[in-house]
Amino acid sequence: MKKYVLYGSGWEAEKFMYRFEARDEIDYVIDGYHKGTFHGMPIYNIDSAPDDLSDHMILIAAEVDSYYAIEEILRNRNLNSYYWTRAISGNDKRKKVIINCNCHRLVYQNYLYNSRDFNERYEIVDVPQTNAYPAEVLTSAQCGGGVFPEGILENCDVYIHQDIRAENKYSYYLSDEYIVPRLKKSCLSITVPNFVGFGEPYYITVDSKEGRNKTVAKNRNIVPWNTDFLIDKAYESFHTLRQIKEFVLNEDAYSNEKILDMYKNKIMKLKEREKGWDIKISSFMEENYKIKKLFYDIDHPTNDLMIEVCRKLGQKMELDDWNTVLLDSDLGWREQIVWPCVKKALGLQWEDSTVRNNGKHFFMRLSDGQLSIDEYIRQYIYWQHGKYVD
C-alpha cells in the first residue's frame, strides 16, 4: 500500500492535517518555498525528495489556482498518483458539494453558507466558476483529461450545475456529458437554471456583447455599460441631458410589438430549456415579472428571482431552514434601467428610478452612490463617447 507525501505546508496543509485521520501515514512534505519541518515531518524541494515519489500518493494542499500549477509540475515528471486535499473526506463527516455554474454560483454559495442546516451537514469544495478557469487549464494537455482536480468527482455528494452542453465555449471537460457519468451513484445531481440571455426582453435596446472595455487591476476587463442604441440615438440628435432624457423616457421610443414578441419568444425558449432542469422557474416568472424586477441586465437575475431558485434548491437538498435563509449577495454590478417603452409594452408595474444600489459594486460606476436616471445616462455617455453632458 502506498504511503502519502504532502505537497504544501501552508494554511491549506494545516487544515488538512487537522481533519485527516491517516496523518501518521504521511512520510514527508514537498514545498518549493518553505524549509525545515512541518508537524515534525521534514520538508524537501521536489528535486531533493529522499525516494521515488511515484511510490507515494501525493496530497496537494493548495488553493485552487496553485493546485493547477502543482498538477502541471507533477504531470511533467510523469507523476500521476495525486489528490487535492480538499477532495478527501478525512474525518470530516460533512458531505462534499460542487457548484459548477457561471457567476450565478456566487448567489447559490451565499444562500447555502447562510443556512445553518447546510453548514452542519455539507461543505462546498471551492472550484472556479465555469467561465473563470484559466485558459491553459481548459486544454486536454494541461488538465490531463479533465478540468476538476483529481479526486473531486469521485468524492462529490451533491453536484449543483447548470445544463452545460458538450459543445460549450469553455471546455468539454466541464460539460454534463463528461462529468455526470463520472459521479458516484449516490451523488445527488441537481440541474439549476441558466438565465444567461433570458433578460433580453427587458433590455431590448442593449447589446450585451458590445461596450467599451476598461482594463483594471489584475488585467481584468470590465464593461460597466453595454452599448444601448436608444441612448446612442438620442445622443446623435441631442447634446443636452434634458433632451436625451426626454427621448429615452418616451413610452413610444421603441416598438411595443417587437418588445412583446421578444418576451413571448424568450419565455417559450425558457420553458423548453427548463424541461432539462431539476428546478422549474417559468411559472414563477410569468406570475411575478409585472410586479418584480427579475433581471438586472440581459444575463443576471435579481435576488427576487434567485431567492425562489435557491429555496427550491434548498428543498431538493432537504434543508430544514430552506424557506428562511436570506441572500446578502447579488449579481447587480451592471444593473441597467428598464426604459418606459418596455414597461408600457409588458405592463410592468415596478419602478427602478435608481440602479446599482449595492455599495459592493462601486467599481461599476464613475461616482460614489447609486445611479439615478440622470446619472445613469450621463455616465453612460461619458463612458461610451467621452463627453460629459449637462
Short mmCIF file of C-alpha atoms in Angstrom, two decimals:
data_model
loop_
_atom_site.label_atom_id
_atom_site.label_comp_id
_atom_site.label_asym_id
_atom_site.label_seq_id
_atom_site.Cartn_x
_atom_site.Cartn_y
_atom_site.Cartn_z
CA MET A 1 0.00 0.00 0.00
CA LYS A 2 1.33 3.43 -0.94
CA LYS A 3 2.12 5.91 1.77
CA TYR A 4 1.49 9.61 1.45
CA VAL A 5 3.53 12.69 0.66
CA LEU A 6 2.03 16.10 1.44
CA TYR A 7 2.68 18.79 -1.19
CA GLY A 8 2.44 22.14 0.60
CA SER A 9 2.94 23.41 4.14
CA GLY A 10 0.72 26.49 4.30
CA TRP A 11 -2.78 27.13 5.60
CA GLU A 12 -4.42 24.51 3.36
CA ALA A 13 -1.97 21.94 4.71
CA GLU A 14 -2.76 22.95 8.30
CA LYS A 15 -6.50 22.50 7.73
CA PHE A 16 -5.94 19.17 6.04
CA MET A 17 -3.69 17.81 8.79
CA TYR A 18 -6.31 18.71 11.38
CA ARG A 19 -9.03 16.61 9.76
CA PHE A 20 -7.03 13.80 8.09
CA GLU A 21 -7.28 10.60 10.11
CA ALA A 22 -4.31 8.96 8.39
CA ARG A 23 -1.91 11.83 9.15
CA ASP A 24 0.61 9.37 10.66
CA GLU A 25 0.93 7.71 7.24
CA ILE A 26 2.41 10.84 5.64
CA ASP A 27 6.17 10.28 5.15
CA TYR A 28 7.34 13.81 4.43
CA VAL A 29 6.44 17.16 2.85
CA ILE A 30 7.27 18.75 -0.52
CA ASP A 31 7.31 22.53 -0.73
CA GLY A 32 9.02 24.90 -3.16
CA TYR A 33 9.15 27.83 -0.74
CA HIS A 34 9.40 26.61 2.84
CA LYS A 35 12.21 24.64 4.50
CA GLY A 36 12.67 22.87 7.82
CA THR A 37 9.87 20.74 9.21
CA PHE A 38 6.08 20.68 9.21
CA HIS A 39 4.43 18.96 12.17
CA GLY A 40 7.66 17.09 12.73
CA MET A 41 7.98 15.98 9.10
CA PRO A 42 10.96 17.09 7.00
CA ILE A 43 10.26 19.48 4.12
CA TYR A 44 12.01 18.80 0.79
CA ASN A 45 12.15 20.53 -2.54
CA ILE A 46 10.66 18.28 -5.22
CA ASP A 47 14.15 17.73 -6.66
CA SER A 48 15.59 16.65 -3.31
CA ALA A 49 12.94 14.13 -2.27
CA PRO A 50 14.63 11.19 -0.47
CA ASP A 51 12.97 8.46 -2.50
CA ASP A 52 10.91 7.78 -5.62
CA LEU A 53 7.79 9.94 -5.45
CA SER A 54 5.97 7.52 -7.71
CA ASP A 55 5.84 5.14 -4.75
CA HIS A 56 3.62 7.57 -2.87
CA MET A 57 0.17 9.10 -3.14
CA ILE A 58 0.82 12.84 -3.33
CA LEU A 59 -1.67 15.02 -1.47
CA ILE A 60 -1.76 18.55 -2.91
CA ALA A 61 -2.58 21.05 -0.17
CA ALA A 62 -3.07 24.33 -2.04
CA GLU A 63 -5.59 26.94 -3.09
CA VAL A 64 -7.34 26.08 -6.32
CA ASP A 65 -5.18 28.32 -8.53
CA SER A 66 -1.97 26.89 -7.10
CA TYR A 67 -3.33 23.37 -7.44
CA TYR A 68 -3.28 23.56 -11.24
CA ALA A 69 0.32 24.79 -11.29
CA ILE A 70 1.40 21.95 -8.97
CA GLU A 71 -0.55 19.42 -11.02
CA GLU A 72 1.35 20.51 -14.13
CA ILE A 73 4.68 20.12 -12.31
CA LEU A 74 3.77 16.56 -11.28
CA ARG A 75 2.49 15.52 -14.69
CA ASN A 76 5.61 16.87 -16.37
CA ARG A 77 7.54 14.46 -14.14
CA ASN A 78 5.20 11.58 -15.03
CA LEU A 79 3.78 11.55 -11.50
CA ASN A 80 0.10 10.73 -11.85
CA SER A 81 -0.82 9.48 -8.38
CA TYR A 82 -2.14 12.54 -6.57
CA TYR A 83 -5.24 14.05 -4.97
CA TRP A 84 -6.32 17.55 -3.98
CA THR A 85 -6.67 17.62 -0.20
CA ARG A 86 -9.99 19.46 -0.39
CA ALA A 87 -11.46 16.42 -2.13
CA ILE A 88 -10.54 13.99 0.63
CA SER A 89 -13.01 13.49 3.44
CA GLY A 90 -10.58 12.73 6.23
CA ASN A 91 -12.56 12.60 9.47
CA ASP A 92 -14.91 15.37 8.40
CA LYS A 93 -18.38 13.83 8.19
CA ARG A 94 -19.89 16.65 6.17
CA LYS A 95 -20.85 15.86 2.59
CA LYS A 96 -18.95 17.39 -0.32
CA VAL A 97 -20.78 19.83 -2.61
CA ILE A 98 -19.57 21.06 -6.03
CA ILE A 99 -21.20 24.05 -7.73
CA ASN A 100 -20.40 24.09 -11.46
CA CYS A 101 -22.07 27.28 -12.68
CA ASN A 102 -21.24 30.67 -14.15
CA CYS A 103 -21.40 33.80 -11.96
CA HIS A 104 -24.79 32.65 -10.61
CA ARG A 105 -22.63 30.34 -8.48
CA LEU A 106 -21.91 33.28 -6.16
CA VAL A 107 -25.56 33.51 -5.16
CA TYR A 108 -26.02 29.77 -4.66
CA GLN A 109 -22.93 29.70 -2.48
CA ASN A 110 -24.14 32.69 -0.45
CA TYR A 111 -27.55 31.09 0.13
CA LEU A 112 -26.08 27.77 1.21
CA TYR A 113 -23.48 29.32 3.51
CA ASN A 114 -26.26 31.33 5.19
CA SER A 115 -28.10 28.09 6.01
CA ARG A 116 -27.43 26.68 9.47
CA ASP A 117 -28.57 23.21 8.41
CA PHE A 118 -26.34 23.24 5.32
CA ASN A 119 -23.24 24.14 7.34
CA GLU A 120 -23.89 21.31 9.76
CA ARG A 121 -24.16 18.67 7.05
CA TYR A 122 -22.29 19.91 3.98
CA GLU A 123 -19.22 21.76 2.75
CA ILE A 124 -18.61 23.39 -0.63
CA VAL A 125 -15.46 22.36 -2.47
CA ASP A 126 -14.18 25.65 -3.86
CA VAL A 127 -13.62 25.43 -7.62
CA PRO A 128 -13.69 28.29 -10.17
CA GLN A 129 -16.97 29.30 -11.74
CA THR A 130 -17.47 27.85 -15.21
CA ASN A 131 -16.41 30.98 -17.09
CA ALA A 132 -13.39 31.76 -14.88
CA TYR A 133 -10.99 28.89 -15.49
CA PRO A 134 -7.53 29.91 -16.74
CA ALA A 135 -7.27 29.27 -20.48
CA GLU A 136 -4.31 26.91 -20.06
CA VAL A 137 -6.32 24.68 -17.73
CA LEU A 138 -9.04 24.22 -20.33
CA THR A 139 -6.94 22.21 -22.75
CA SER A 140 -6.70 18.45 -22.59
CA ALA A 141 -2.91 18.61 -22.47
CA GLN A 142 -2.85 20.85 -19.42
CA CYS A 143 -5.67 19.25 -17.47
CA GLY A 144 -4.76 15.66 -18.27
CA GLY A 145 -8.21 14.63 -19.49
CA GLY A 146 -10.27 16.62 -17.01
CA VAL A 147 -10.65 20.09 -15.57
CA PHE A 148 -11.63 19.32 -11.99
CA PRO A 149 -8.81 18.49 -9.56
CA GLU A 150 -8.20 14.78 -9.03
CA GLY A 151 -10.47 13.14 -6.50
CA ILE A 152 -13.23 15.72 -6.62
CA LEU A 153 -15.79 13.95 -8.78
CA GLU A 154 -15.25 10.61 -7.06
CA ASN A 155 -15.91 12.17 -3.65
CA CYS A 156 -18.74 14.52 -4.61
CA ASP A 157 -22.03 14.00 -2.73
CA VAL A 158 -24.08 16.85 -4.24
CA TYR A 159 -23.39 18.21 -7.73
CA ILE A 160 -25.15 21.54 -8.40
CA HIS A 161 -24.79 22.55 -12.04
CA GLN A 162 -26.28 24.33 -14.99
CA ASP A 163 -27.08 22.34 -18.12
CA ILE A 164 -23.64 22.69 -19.63
CA ARG A 165 -23.63 21.35 -23.16
CA ALA A 166 -20.83 19.28 -24.68
CA GLU A 167 -20.16 21.99 -27.28
CA ASN A 168 -19.95 24.84 -24.75
CA LYS A 169 -17.35 27.55 -25.47
CA TYR A 170 -15.16 26.75 -22.45
CA SER A 171 -14.34 23.05 -22.32
CA TYR A 172 -15.91 19.69 -22.99
CA TYR A 173 -14.49 18.62 -19.63
CA LEU A 174 -16.92 20.99 -17.88
CA SER A 175 -19.97 19.59 -19.66
CA ASP A 176 -22.71 17.38 -18.25
CA GLU A 177 -21.85 14.74 -20.83
CA TYR A 178 -18.34 14.40 -19.42
CA ILE A 179 -18.93 14.98 -15.70
CA VAL A 180 -22.26 13.39 -14.73
CA PRO A 181 -21.28 9.80 -15.71
CA ARG A 182 -18.15 10.15 -13.55
CA LEU A 183 -20.06 10.96 -10.36
CA LYS A 184 -20.60 8.18 -7.87
CA LYS A 185 -24.05 6.57 -7.98
CA SER A 186 -25.06 8.03 -4.62
CA CYS A 187 -24.29 11.60 -5.70
CA LEU A 188 -27.31 13.91 -5.84
CA SER A 189 -27.11 15.79 -9.16
CA ILE A 190 -29.24 18.97 -9.33
CA THR A 191 -29.56 20.94 -12.58
CA VAL A 192 -30.29 24.60 -11.83
CA PRO A 193 -31.49 27.26 -14.31
CA ASN A 194 -29.13 29.08 -16.62
CA PHE A 195 -30.61 32.56 -17.09
CA VAL A 196 -27.99 33.92 -19.49
CA GLY A 197 -29.77 35.82 -22.27
CA PHE A 198 -33.27 35.47 -20.81
CA GLY A 199 -33.38 39.07 -19.58
CA GLU A 200 -33.21 40.36 -23.15
CA PRO A 201 -36.89 41.45 -23.45
CA TYR A 202 -36.40 43.96 -20.64
CA TYR A 203 -33.22 45.37 -22.25
CA ILE A 204 -34.10 45.03 -25.91
CA THR A 205 -32.15 48.18 -26.84
CA VAL A 206 -28.93 46.85 -25.25
CA ASP A 207 -26.24 44.74 -26.95
CA SER A 208 -24.69 42.51 -24.27
CA LYS A 209 -21.71 41.68 -26.49
CA GLU A 210 -20.59 45.26 -27.10
CA GLY A 211 -19.31 48.07 -24.97
CA ARG A 212 -16.12 49.98 -24.33
CA ASN A 213 -13.64 47.90 -22.30
CA LYS A 214 -11.50 49.28 -19.50
CA THR A 215 -8.51 47.36 -18.19
CA VAL A 216 -8.35 47.46 -14.42
CA ALA A 217 -6.39 45.70 -11.65
CA LYS A 218 -5.03 42.22 -12.35
CA ASN A 219 -5.70 42.65 -16.09
CA ARG A 220 -9.45 42.23 -15.71
CA ASN A 221 -11.62 43.84 -18.37
CA ILE A 222 -14.86 45.33 -17.19
CA VAL A 223 -17.77 46.69 -19.23
CA PRO A 224 -19.84 48.89 -16.88
CA TRP A 225 -22.24 49.81 -19.69
CA ASN A 226 -23.11 47.68 -22.68
CA THR A 227 -23.98 49.54 -25.87
CA ASP A 228 -27.54 50.93 -25.68
CA PHE A 229 -28.64 52.09 -29.11
CA LEU A 230 -31.55 54.08 -27.64
CA ILE A 231 -29.19 56.37 -25.69
CA ASP A 232 -26.78 56.45 -28.64
CA LYS A 233 -29.57 57.51 -31.00
CA ALA A 234 -30.61 60.27 -28.61
CA TYR A 235 -27.01 61.46 -28.24
CA GLU A 236 -26.61 61.67 -32.01
CA SER A 237 -29.52 64.11 -32.21
CA PHE A 238 -29.27 65.99 -28.92
CA HIS A 239 -26.44 67.12 -26.68
CA THR A 240 -28.19 68.18 -23.51
CA LEU A 241 -29.15 65.81 -20.74
CA ARG A 242 -32.72 67.12 -20.67
CA GLN A 243 -33.31 66.37 -24.36
CA ILE A 244 -31.61 62.98 -24.25
CA LYS A 245 -33.61 62.03 -21.17
CA GLU A 246 -36.90 63.07 -22.79
CA PHE A 247 -36.07 60.90 -25.81
CA VAL A 248 -35.23 57.68 -23.91
CA LEU A 249 -38.11 58.11 -21.44
CA ASN A 250 -40.70 58.33 -24.20
CA GLU A 251 -43.08 55.38 -23.87
CA ASP A 252 -43.10 55.01 -27.66
CA ALA A 253 -39.33 55.20 -28.13
CA TYR A 254 -39.27 51.59 -29.35
CA SER A 255 -41.82 49.28 -30.95
CA ASN A 256 -44.21 47.83 -28.37
CA GLU A 257 -44.95 44.96 -30.74
CA LYS A 258 -41.28 43.96 -31.04
CA ILE A 259 -40.87 44.04 -27.26
CA LEU A 260 -43.91 41.77 -26.79
CA ASP A 261 -42.70 39.39 -29.49
CA MET A 262 -39.28 39.20 -27.85
CA TYR A 263 -40.83 38.43 -24.46
CA LYS A 264 -43.08 35.68 -25.84
CA ASN A 265 -40.16 34.14 -27.74
CA LYS A 266 -37.87 34.13 -24.69
CA ILE A 267 -40.40 32.67 -22.27
CA MET A 268 -41.18 29.93 -24.82
CA LYS A 269 -37.46 29.11 -25.12
CA LEU A 270 -37.06 29.10 -21.35
CA LYS A 271 -39.96 26.67 -20.93
CA GLU A 272 -38.42 24.36 -23.49
CA ARG A 273 -34.99 24.52 -21.89
CA GLU A 274 -36.24 24.03 -18.34
CA LYS A 275 -37.52 20.59 -19.30
CA GLY A 276 -33.94 19.53 -18.60
CA TRP A 277 -33.71 21.43 -15.30
CA ASP A 278 -34.50 19.92 -11.91
CA ILE A 279 -35.65 23.34 -10.72
CA LYS A 280 -38.56 24.77 -12.73
CA ILE A 281 -38.98 28.53 -12.64
CA SER A 282 -41.04 29.73 -15.64
CA SER A 283 -44.35 29.75 -13.73
CA PHE A 284 -42.90 31.97 -11.02
CA MET A 285 -41.51 34.32 -13.66
CA GLU A 286 -44.82 34.61 -15.51
CA GLU A 287 -46.68 35.27 -12.26
CA ASN A 288 -44.26 37.90 -10.98
CA TYR A 289 -42.49 39.74 -13.84
CA LYS A 290 -45.05 42.58 -13.81
CA ILE A 291 -44.69 43.27 -10.09
CA LYS A 292 -40.99 42.48 -9.52
CA LYS A 293 -37.82 43.33 -11.39
CA LEU A 294 -36.45 39.89 -12.29
CA PHE A 295 -33.27 40.80 -14.21
CA TYR A 296 -30.52 43.33 -13.51
CA ASP A 297 -29.39 43.10 -17.13
CA ILE A 298 -29.69 40.66 -20.03
CA ASP A 299 -27.81 37.87 -18.26
CA HIS A 300 -28.10 38.40 -14.50
CA PRO A 301 -31.24 37.61 -12.46
CA THR A 302 -32.19 39.74 -9.45
CA ASN A 303 -32.46 38.43 -5.91
CA ASP A 304 -36.26 38.31 -6.24
CA LEU A 305 -35.77 35.61 -8.87
CA MET A 306 -32.71 33.93 -7.38
CA ILE A 307 -34.18 33.51 -3.89
CA GLU A 308 -37.02 31.49 -5.43
CA VAL A 309 -34.48 29.29 -7.24
CA CYS A 310 -32.34 28.95 -4.12
CA ARG A 311 -35.28 27.91 -1.96
CA LYS A 312 -36.23 25.26 -4.48
CA LEU A 313 -32.60 24.12 -4.33
CA GLY A 314 -32.79 24.03 -0.52
CA GLN A 315 -35.88 21.85 -0.77
CA LYS A 316 -34.10 19.46 -3.14
CA MET A 317 -31.29 19.18 -0.57
CA GLU A 318 -33.85 18.75 2.23
CA LEU A 319 -32.50 21.65 4.27
CA ASP A 320 -34.55 22.27 7.40
CA ASP A 321 -34.33 26.05 7.00
CA TRP A 322 -34.72 26.26 3.21
CA ASN A 323 -37.55 28.81 3.43
CA THR A 324 -35.97 31.20 5.94
CA VAL A 325 -32.46 31.68 4.56
CA LEU A 326 -31.73 35.20 3.29
CA LEU A 327 -29.46 36.40 0.48
CA ASP A 328 -26.93 39.15 1.17
CA SER A 329 -25.21 38.88 -2.20
CA ASP A 330 -26.48 39.84 -5.63
CA LEU A 331 -25.49 39.96 -9.30
CA GLY A 332 -26.40 43.61 -9.83
CA TRP A 333 -22.98 45.06 -10.56
CA ARG A 334 -24.08 46.07 -14.08
CA GLU A 335 -27.73 46.78 -13.29
CA GLN A 336 -29.45 48.69 -16.06
CA ILE A 337 -32.58 50.81 -16.21
CA VAL A 338 -35.64 49.34 -17.91
CA TRP A 339 -36.94 52.05 -20.22
CA PRO A 340 -40.59 53.22 -20.15
CA CYS A 341 -41.25 51.83 -23.63
CA VAL A 342 -40.54 48.33 -22.27
CA LYS A 343 -42.61 48.92 -19.15
CA LYS A 344 -45.54 50.04 -21.27
CA ALA A 345 -45.33 47.10 -23.68
CA LEU A 346 -45.03 44.46 -20.94
CA GLY A 347 -47.31 46.15 -18.39
CA LEU A 348 -44.58 46.37 -15.75
CA GLN A 349 -45.76 47.96 -12.50
CA TRP A 350 -42.49 48.30 -10.56
CA GLU A 351 -40.06 51.22 -10.53
CA ASP A 352 -36.27 51.32 -10.92
CA SER A 353 -35.59 55.04 -10.64
CA THR A 354 -32.17 54.20 -9.18
CA VAL A 355 -29.86 51.28 -10.03
CA ARG A 356 -26.61 49.74 -8.73
CA ASN A 357 -27.73 50.41 -5.17
CA ASN A 358 -25.39 47.83 -3.64
CA GLY A 359 -22.28 49.56 -2.29
CA LYS A 360 -20.26 46.41 -3.02
CA HIS A 361 -20.48 47.17 -6.74
CA PHE A 362 -18.74 50.55 -6.58
CA PHE A 363 -16.30 49.52 -9.33
CA MET A 364 -19.11 49.59 -11.91
CA ARG A 365 -19.84 53.32 -11.68
CA LEU A 366 -17.88 56.51 -12.22
CA SER A 367 -19.00 58.16 -8.98
CA ASP A 368 -19.97 57.13 -5.47
CA GLY A 369 -23.54 56.24 -4.64
CA GLN A 370 -26.41 54.71 -6.56
CA LEU A 371 -27.21 55.82 -10.09
CA SER A 372 -30.29 57.94 -10.70
CA ILE A 373 -31.69 58.07 -14.23
CA ASP A 374 -29.81 61.32 -14.84
CA GLU A 375 -26.52 59.86 -13.59
CA TYR A 376 -27.06 56.60 -15.46
CA ILE A 377 -27.46 58.43 -18.78
CA ARG A 378 -24.66 60.91 -18.06
CA GLN A 379 -22.18 58.21 -17.04
CA TYR A 380 -23.12 56.01 -19.98
CA ILE A 381 -22.42 58.83 -22.44
CA TYR A 382 -19.17 59.74 -20.71
CA TRP A 383 -18.04 56.11 -20.77
CA GLN A 384 -19.05 55.34 -24.35
CA HIS A 385 -18.46 58.71 -26.02
CA GLY A 386 -16.08 60.55 -23.72
CA LYS A 387 -18.39 63.54 -23.28
CA TYR A 388 -19.91 64.97 -20.10
CA VAL A 389 -23.46 66.18 -20.76
CA ASP A 390 -25.33 68.77 -18.68
#
